[in-house]
């Protein structure tokens, strides 16, 4: 399943953007979806995730309080509302989905559990 992100673009510092992610024309089961990002010259890092069964959300410390993850499990859609954007938020943002259902602990802040990924959407924040 190929996920597709949209909503990236150029924004001034302090501005907002909302990213969207889904799989057009496809339905698939997944227990969680998340957002990761890769800044220029850096490794991919976790941004936010949502576990559908409990509605629990997870955030990295760097975006907590500024970004909000939400979604519609039935439509296999996930969103990332980004506010108070800063130049250090500049990155390619990727969404991902975990197709497995586990009764045990799953570290959704790691890329390991995710099976499906998008190609990414570029977010550029100018100072």
CSV table of N, CA and C in Angstrom, one decimal:
chain,number,residue,atom,x,y,z
A,1,UNK,N,0.8,-1.2,0.0
A,1,UNK,CA,0.0,0.0,0.0
A,1,UNK,C,0.9,1.2,0.0
A,2,UNK,N,0.7,2.1,-0.9
A,2,UNK,CA,1.4,3.4,-1.0
A,2,UNK,C,0.6,4.5,-0.4
A,3,UNK,N,1.1,5.1,0.6
A,3,UNK,CA,0.5,6.2,1.2
A,3,UNK,C,0.9,7.5,0.5
A,4,UNK,N,0.0,8.5,0.5
A,4,UNK,CA,0.2,9.7,-0.2
A,4,UNK,C,0.0,10.9,0.7
A,5,UNK,N,1.1,11.7,0.9
A,5,UNK,CA,1.0,12.9,1.7
A,5,UNK,C,0.7,14.1,0.8
A,6,UNK,N,0.1,15.1,1.4
A,6,UNK,CA,-0.2,16.4,0.8
A,6,UNK,C,-0.2,17.5,1.8
A,7,UNK,N,-0.1,18.7,1.3
A,7,UNK,CA,-0.2,19.8,2.2
A,7,UNK,C,1.0,20.6,2.6
A,8,UNK,N,2.2,20.0,2.1
A,8,UNK,CA,3.4,20.7,2.4
A,8,UNK,C,3.6,22.0,1.6
A,9,UNK,N,4.6,22.7,1.9
A,9,UNK,CA,4.8,24.0,1.2
A,9,UNK,C,5.7,24.9,1.9
A,10,UNK,N,5.8,26.1,1.5
A,10,UNK,CA,6.6,27.2,2.1
A,10,UNK,C,5.8,28.0,3.0
A,11,UNK,N,6.3,28.3,4.2
A,11,UNK,CA,5.5,29.1,5.2
A,11,UNK,C,6.5,29.9,6.0
A,12,UNK,N,6.1,31.0,6.4
A,12,UNK,CA,7.0,31.9,7.3
A,12,UNK,C,7.0,31.4,8.7
A,13,UNK,N,8.0,31.6,9.4
A,13,UNK,CA,8.1,31.3,10.8
A,13,UNK,C,6.9,31.8,11.6
A,14,UNK,N,6.4,31.0,12.4
A,14,UNK,CA,5.2,31.4,13.1
A,14,UNK,C,3.9,31.0,12.5
A,15,UNK,N,4.0,30.5,11.2
A,15,UNK,CA,2.8,30.2,10.5
A,15,UNK,C,2.4,28.7,10.7
A,16,UNK,N,1.3,28.3,10.0
A,16,UNK,CA,0.7,27.0,10.2
A,16,UNK,C,0.6,26.3,8.8
A,17,UNK,N,0.6,25.0,8.9
A,17,UNK,CA,0.3,24.1,7.8
A,17,UNK,C,-0.5,22.9,8.3
A,18,UNK,N,-1.3,22.3,7.4
A,18,UNK,CA,-1.9,21.1,7.8
A,18,UNK,C,-1.6,20.0,6.7
A,19,UNK,N,-1.0,18.9,7.1
A,19,UNK,CA,-0.6,17.8,6.3
A,19,UNK,C,-1.7,16.8,6.3
A,20,UNK,N,-1.9,16.1,5.2
A,20,UNK,CA,-2.9,15.1,5.1
A,20,UNK,C,-2.2,13.8,4.5
A,21,UNK,N,-2.7,12.7,4.8
A,21,UNK,CA,-2.2,11.4,4.3
A,21,UNK,C,-3.2,10.4,4.2
A,22,UNK,N,-3.2,9.7,3.1
A,22,UNK,CA,-4.1,8.6,2.9
A,22,UNK,C,-3.7,7.7,1.8
A,23,UNK,N,-4.5,6.7,1.4
A,23,UNK,CA,-4.2,5.8,0.3
A,23,UNK,C,-5.3,5.9,-0.7
A,24,UNK,N,-5.3,6.8,-1.6
A,24,UNK,CA,-6.4,7.0,-2.5
A,24,UNK,C,-6.8,5.7,-3.2
A,25,UNK,N,-8.1,5.4,-3.1
A,25,UNK,CA,-8.6,4.2,-3.8
A,25,UNK,C,-8.3,2.9,-3.2
A,26,UNK,N,-7.7,2.9,-2.0
A,26,UNK,CA,-7.3,1.7,-1.3
A,26,UNK,C,-7.9,1.7,0.1
A,27,UNK,N,-8.3,0.6,0.6
A,27,UNK,CA,-8.6,0.4,2.0
A,27,UNK,C,-7.7,-0.6,2.6
A,28,UNK,N,-7.3,-0.4,3.8
A,28,UNK,CA,-6.4,-1.3,4.4
A,28,UNK,C,-6.6,-1.2,5.9
A,29,UNK,N,-6.3,-2.3,6.6
A,29,UNK,CA,-6.4,-2.3,8.0
A,29,UNK,C,-5.1,-1.8,8.6
A,30,UNK,N,-5.2,-1.0,9.7
A,30,UNK,CA,-4.0,-0.6,10.4
A,30,UNK,C,-4.4,-0.2,11.8
A,31,UNK,N,-3.5,-0.4,12.7
A,31,UNK,CA,-3.7,-0.2,14.1
A,31,UNK,C,-3.2,1.2,14.5
A,32,UNK,N,-2.4,1.8,13.7
A,32,UNK,CA,-1.8,3.1,14.1
A,32,UNK,C,-1.2,3.7,12.9
A,33,UNK,N,-1.2,5.0,12.9
A,33,UNK,CA,-0.5,5.8,11.9
A,33,UNK,C,0.3,6.9,12.5
A,34,UNK,N,1.3,7.3,11.8
A,34,UNK,CA,2.3,8.2,12.4
A,34,UNK,C,2.9,9.1,11.3
A,35,UNK,N,3.6,10.1,11.8
A,35,UNK,CA,4.3,11.1,11.0
A,35,UNK,C,5.8,11.1,11.4
A,36,UNK,N,6.6,11.1,10.5
A,36,UNK,CA,8.1,11.2,10.7
A,36,UNK,C,8.6,12.3,9.8
A,37,UNK,N,9.8,12.8,10.0
A,37,UNK,CA,10.4,13.8,9.2
A,37,UNK,C,11.9,13.6,9.0
A,38,UNK,N,12.4,14.1,7.9
A,38,UNK,CA,13.8,14.1,7.7
A,38,UNK,C,14.3,15.4,7.3
A,39,UNK,N,15.0,16.1,8.1
A,39,UNK,CA,15.6,17.4,7.8
A,39,UNK,C,16.8,17.2,7.0
A,40,UNK,N,17.2,18.3,6.2
A,40,UNK,CA,18.4,18.2,5.4
A,40,UNK,C,19.6,17.8,6.2
A,41,UNK,N,20.3,16.8,5.8
A,41,UNK,CA,21.5,16.3,6.5
A,41,UNK,C,21.3,15.6,7.8
A,42,UNK,N,20.1,15.3,8.1
A,42,UNK,CA,19.8,14.6,9.3
A,42,UNK,C,19.1,13.3,9.1
A,43,UNK,N,19.0,12.4,10.1
A,43,UNK,CA,18.3,11.2,10.0
A,43,UNK,C,16.8,11.4,10.2
A,44,UNK,N,16.0,10.5,9.7
A,44,UNK,CA,14.6,10.5,9.9
A,44,UNK,C,14.3,10.4,11.4
A,45,UNK,N,13.3,11.3,11.8
A,45,UNK,CA,12.9,11.3,13.2
A,45,UNK,C,11.4,11.2,13.4
A,46,UNK,N,11.0,10.7,14.5
A,46,UNK,CA,9.6,10.6,14.9
A,46,UNK,C,9.0,12.0,15.1
A,47,UNK,N,7.8,12.2,14.7
A,47,UNK,CA,7.1,13.5,15.0
A,47,UNK,C,5.8,13.2,15.8
A,48,UNK,N,4.9,12.4,15.3
A,48,UNK,CA,3.7,12.1,16.0
A,48,UNK,C,3.0,10.8,15.6
A,49,UNK,N,2.2,10.2,16.4
A,49,UNK,CA,1.5,9.0,16.1
A,49,UNK,C,0.2,8.9,16.8
A,50,UNK,N,-0.7,8.1,16.2
A,50,UNK,CA,-2.0,7.9,16.8
A,50,UNK,C,-2.4,6.5,16.8
A,51,UNK,N,-2.8,5.9,17.9
A,51,UNK,CA,-3.2,4.5,18.0
A,51,UNK,C,-4.7,4.5,18.0
A,52,UNK,N,-5.3,3.9,17.0
A,52,UNK,CA,-6.7,4.0,16.8
A,52,UNK,C,-7.6,3.4,17.9
A,53,UNK,N,-7.2,2.3,18.4
A,53,UNK,CA,-8.0,1.6,19.4
A,53,UNK,C,-8.3,2.4,20.6
A,54,UNK,N,-7.3,3.2,21.0
A,54,UNK,CA,-7.5,3.9,22.3
A,54,UNK,C,-7.6,5.4,22.0
A,55,UNK,N,-7.2,5.8,20.8
A,55,UNK,CA,-7.2,7.3,20.5
A,55,UNK,C,-6.0,8.0,21.1
A,56,UNK,N,-5.1,7.2,21.6
A,56,UNK,CA,-3.9,7.7,22.2
A,56,UNK,C,-3.0,8.4,21.2
A,57,UNK,N,-2.5,9.5,21.5
A,57,UNK,CA,-1.6,10.2,20.6
A,57,UNK,C,-0.2,10.4,21.3
A,58,UNK,N,0.8,10.4,20.4
A,58,UNK,CA,2.2,10.5,20.9
A,58,UNK,C,2.9,11.6,20.1
A,59,UNK,N,3.8,12.3,20.8
A,59,UNK,CA,4.5,13.4,20.1
A,59,UNK,C,5.9,13.4,20.5
A,60,UNK,N,6.8,13.9,19.7
A,60,UNK,CA,8.1,14.1,20.0
A,60,UNK,C,8.2,15.4,20.9
A,61,UNK,N,9.2,15.5,21.7
A,61,UNK,CA,9.3,16.7,22.6
A,61,UNK,C,9.4,18.0,21.8
A,62,UNK,N,10.0,17.9,20.6
A,62,UNK,CA,10.2,19.1,19.8
A,62,UNK,C,8.9,19.7,19.2
A,63,UNK,N,7.9,18.9,19.1
A,63,UNK,CA,6.7,19.4,18.5
A,63,UNK,C,5.5,19.4,19.4
A,64,UNK,N,5.7,18.9,20.6
A,64,UNK,CA,4.6,18.8,21.6
A,64,UNK,C,4.1,20.2,21.9
A,65,UNK,N,2.7,20.4,21.8
A,65,UNK,CA,2.2,21.7,22.1
A,65,UNK,C,2.0,22.5,20.9
A,66,UNK,N,2.7,22.2,19.8
A,66,UNK,CA,2.6,22.9,18.5
A,66,UNK,C,1.9,22.1,17.4
A,67,UNK,N,2.1,20.8,17.4
A,67,UNK,CA,1.5,20.0,16.4
A,67,UNK,C,0.4,19.1,17.0
A,68,UNK,N,-0.6,18.8,16.1
A,68,UNK,CA,-1.7,18.0,16.6
A,68,UNK,C,-2.0,16.9,15.5
A,69,UNK,N,-1.9,15.7,15.9
A,69,UNK,CA,-2.3,14.6,15.0
A,69,UNK,C,-3.7,14.2,15.2
A,70,UNK,N,-4.4,13.9,14.1
A,70,UNK,CA,-5.8,13.4,14.1
A,70,UNK,C,-6.0,12.6,12.9
A,71,UNK,N,-7.2,12.0,12.8
A,71,UNK,CA,-7.4,11.2,11.7
A,71,UNK,C,-8.8,10.5,11.7
A,72,UNK,N,-9.0,9.7,10.6
A,72,UNK,CA,-10.2,9.0,10.5
A,72,UNK,C,-9.8,7.6,10.1
A,73,UNK,N,-9.9,6.7,11.1
A,73,UNK,CA,-9.5,5.3,10.8
A,73,UNK,C,-10.3,4.6,9.7
A,74,UNK,N,-11.6,4.9,9.7
A,74,UNK,CA,-12.4,4.3,8.7
A,74,UNK,C,-12.1,4.7,7.3
A,75,UNK,N,-11.5,5.9,7.2
A,75,UNK,CA,-11.1,6.4,5.9
A,75,UNK,C,-9.6,6.2,5.6
A,76,UNK,N,-8.9,5.6,6.6
A,76,UNK,CA,-7.5,5.5,6.5
A,76,UNK,C,-6.8,6.8,6.2
A,77,UNK,N,-7.2,7.8,6.9
A,77,UNK,CA,-6.7,9.2,6.8
A,77,UNK,C,-6.0,9.6,8.1
A,78,UNK,N,-4.9,10.3,8.0
A,78,UNK,CA,-4.3,10.9,9.1
A,78,UNK,C,-3.9,12.3,8.7
A,79,UNK,N,-4.0,13.2,9.7
A,79,UNK,CA,-3.6,14.6,9.5
A,79,UNK,C,-2.6,15.1,10.5
A,80,UNK,N,-1.9,16.1,10.2
A,80,UNK,CA,-0.9,16.7,11.1
A,80,UNK,C,-1.1,18.2,11.0
A,81,UNK,N,-1.7,18.8,12.0
A,81,UNK,CA,-1.9,20.2,12.1
A,81,UNK,C,-0.6,20.8,12.7
A,82,UNK,N,0.1,21.7,12.0
A,82,UNK,CA,1.3,22.2,12.5
A,82,UNK,C,1.2,23.7,12.7
A,83,UNK,N,1.4,24.2,13.9
A,83,UNK,CA,1.3,25.6,14.3
A,83,UNK,C,2.7,26.1,14.8
A,84,UNK,N,2.8,27.4,14.8
A,84,UNK,CA,4.0,28.0,15.3
A,84,UNK,C,5.2,27.4,14.7
A,85,UNK,N,5.2,27.2,13.4
A,85,UNK,CA,6.3,26.6,12.7
A,85,UNK,C,7.6,27.4,12.8
A,86,UNK,N,8.7,26.7,12.9
A,86,UNK,CA,10.0,27.3,13.1
A,86,UNK,C,10.9,26.8,12.0
A,87,UNK,N,12.0,27.5,11.6
A,87,UNK,CA,12.9,27.0,10.6
A,87,UNK,C,13.4,25.6,10.8
A,88,UNK,N,13.6,25.3,12.1
A,88,UNK,CA,14.0,23.9,12.4
A,88,UNK,C,13.0,22.8,12.1
A,89,UNK,N,11.8,23.2,11.8
A,89,UNK,CA,10.8,22.2,11.4
A,89,UNK,C,10.9,21.9,9.9
A,90,UNK,N,11.7,22.6,9.2
A,90,UNK,CA,11.9,22.3,7.8
A,90,UNK,C,12.4,20.9,7.6
A,91,UNK,N,11.7,20.2,6.7
A,91,UNK,CA,12.0,18.7,6.5
A,91,UNK,C,11.0,18.2,5.5
A,92,UNK,N,11.3,17.0,5.1
A,92,UNK,CA,10.4,16.2,4.3
A,92,UNK,C,9.6,15.4,5.4
A,93,UNK,N,8.3,15.5,5.3
A,93,UNK,CA,7.4,14.8,6.3
A,93,UNK,C,6.8,13.5,5.6
A,94,UNK,N,6.9,12.4,6.3
A,94,UNK,CA,6.4,11.2,5.8
A,94,UNK,C,5.3,10.6,6.8
A,95,UNK,N,4.3,10.1,6.2
A,95,UNK,CA,3.3,9.4,7.0
A,95,UNK,C,3.6,7.9,6.9
A,96,UNK,N,3.1,7.1,7.9
A,96,UNK,CA,3.3,5.7,7.9
A,96,UNK,C,2.1,5.0,8.6
A,97,UNK,N,2.0,3.8,8.3
A,97,UNK,CA,0.9,3.0,8.9
A,97,UNK,C,1.4,1.6,9.4
A,98,UNK,N,0.9,1.2,10.5
A,98,UNK,CA,1.2,-0.1,11.1
A,98,UNK,C,0.1,-1.0,10.9
A,99,UNK,N,0.2,-2.0,10.0
A,99,UNK,CA,-0.9,-2.9,9.7
A,99,UNK,C,-1.1,-4.0,10.7
A,100,UNK,N,-0.2,-4.1,11.6
A,100,UNK,CA,-0.4,-5.2,12.6
A,100,UNK,C,-1.2,-4.8,13.8
A,101,UNK,N,-1.8,-5.8,14.4
A,101,UNK,CA,-2.5,-5.6,15.7
A,101,UNK,C,-1.9,-6.5,16.7
A,102,UNK,N,-1.3,-5.8,17.7
A,102,UNK,CA,-0.6,-6.5,18.8
A,102,UNK,C,-1.2,-6.2,20.1
A,103,UNK,N,-1.2,-7.3,20.9
A,103,UNK,CA,-1.8,-7.1,22.3
A,103,UNK,C,-0.7,-6.6,23.2
A,104,UNK,N,0.5,-6.6,22.8
A,104,UNK,CA,1.6,-6.1,23.6
A,104,UNK,C,2.0,-4.7,23.3
A,105,UNK,N,3.1,-4.3,23.9
A,105,UNK,CA,3.5,-2.9,23.7
A,105,UNK,C,4.2,-2.7,22.4
A,106,UNK,N,3.8,-1.7,21.7
A,106,UNK,CA,4.4,-1.3,20.4
A,106,UNK,C,4.9,0.1,20.5
A,107,UNK,N,6.2,0.3,20.2
A,107,UNK,CA,6.8,1.6,20.3
A,107,UNK,C,6.5,2.3,19.0
A,108,UNK,N,5.5,3.1,19.1
A,108,UNK,CA,5.1,3.8,17.9
A,108,UNK,C,6.0,5.0,17.6
A,109,UNK,N,6.9,5.3,18.5
A,109,UNK,CA,7.9,6.4,18.2
A,109,UNK,C,9.1,5.9,17.4
A,110,UNK,N,9.1,4.6,17.2
A,110,UNK,CA,10.1,4.0,16.3
A,110,UNK,C,9.6,3.7,14.9
A,111,UNK,N,10.4,3.8,13.9
A,111,UNK,CA,9.9,3.5,12.6
A,111,UNK,C,9.7,2.0,12.4
A,112,UNK,N,10.2,1.1,13.3
A,112,UNK,CA,10.2,-0.3,13.1
A,112,UNK,C,8.8,-0.9,12.9
A,113,UNK,N,7.8,-0.5,13.7
A,113,UNK,CA,6.5,-1.1,13.5
A,113,UNK,C,5.7,-0.8,12.2
A,114,UNK,N,6.1,0.2,11.5
A,114,UNK,CA,5.3,0.7,10.4
A,114,UNK,C,5.7,-0.1,9.1
A,115,UNK,N,4.6,-0.4,8.4
A,115,UNK,CA,4.7,-1.2,7.2
A,115,UNK,C,4.6,-0.5,5.9
A,116,UNK,N,3.7,0.5,6.0
A,116,UNK,CA,3.4,1.3,4.8
A,116,UNK,C,3.9,2.7,5.0
A,117,UNK,N,4.5,3.3,4.0
A,117,UNK,CA,5.1,4.6,4.0
A,117,UNK,C,4.7,5.4,2.8
A,118,UNK,N,4.7,6.7,2.9
A,118,UNK,CA,4.5,7.6,1.8
A,118,UNK,C,5.8,8.1,1.3
A,119,UNK,N,5.7,8.8,0.2
A,119,UNK,CA,6.9,9.4,-0.5
A,119,UNK,C,7.4,10.7,0.2
A,120,UNK,N,6.5,11.3,1.0
A,120,UNK,CA,7.0,12.5,1.7
A,120,UNK,C,6.4,13.7,1.0
A,121,UNK,N,6.3,14.8,1.9
A,121,UNK,CA,5.9,16.1,1.4
A,121,UNK,C,6.8,17.1,2.1
A,122,UNK,N,7.3,18.0,1.3
A,122,UNK,CA,8.3,19.0,1.8
A,122,UNK,C,7.7,20.2,2.5
A,123,UNK,N,8.1,20.4,3.7
A,123,UNK,CA,7.7,21.6,4.5
A,123,UNK,C,9.0,22.5,4.6
A,124,UNK,N,8.9,23.7,4.2
A,124,UNK,CA,10.0,24.7,4.3
A,124,UNK,C,9.5,25.9,5.1
A,125,UNK,N,10.2,26.2,6.2
A,125,UNK,CA,9.8,27.3,7.0
A,125,UNK,C,10.9,28.3,6.9
A,126,UNK,N,10.5,29.5,6.5
A,126,UNK,CA,11.5,30.6,6.3
A,126,UNK,C,11.5,31.5,7.5
A,127,UNK,N,12.7,32.0,7.8
A,127,UNK,CA,12.8,32.9,9.0
A,127,UNK,C,12.6,34.3,8.7
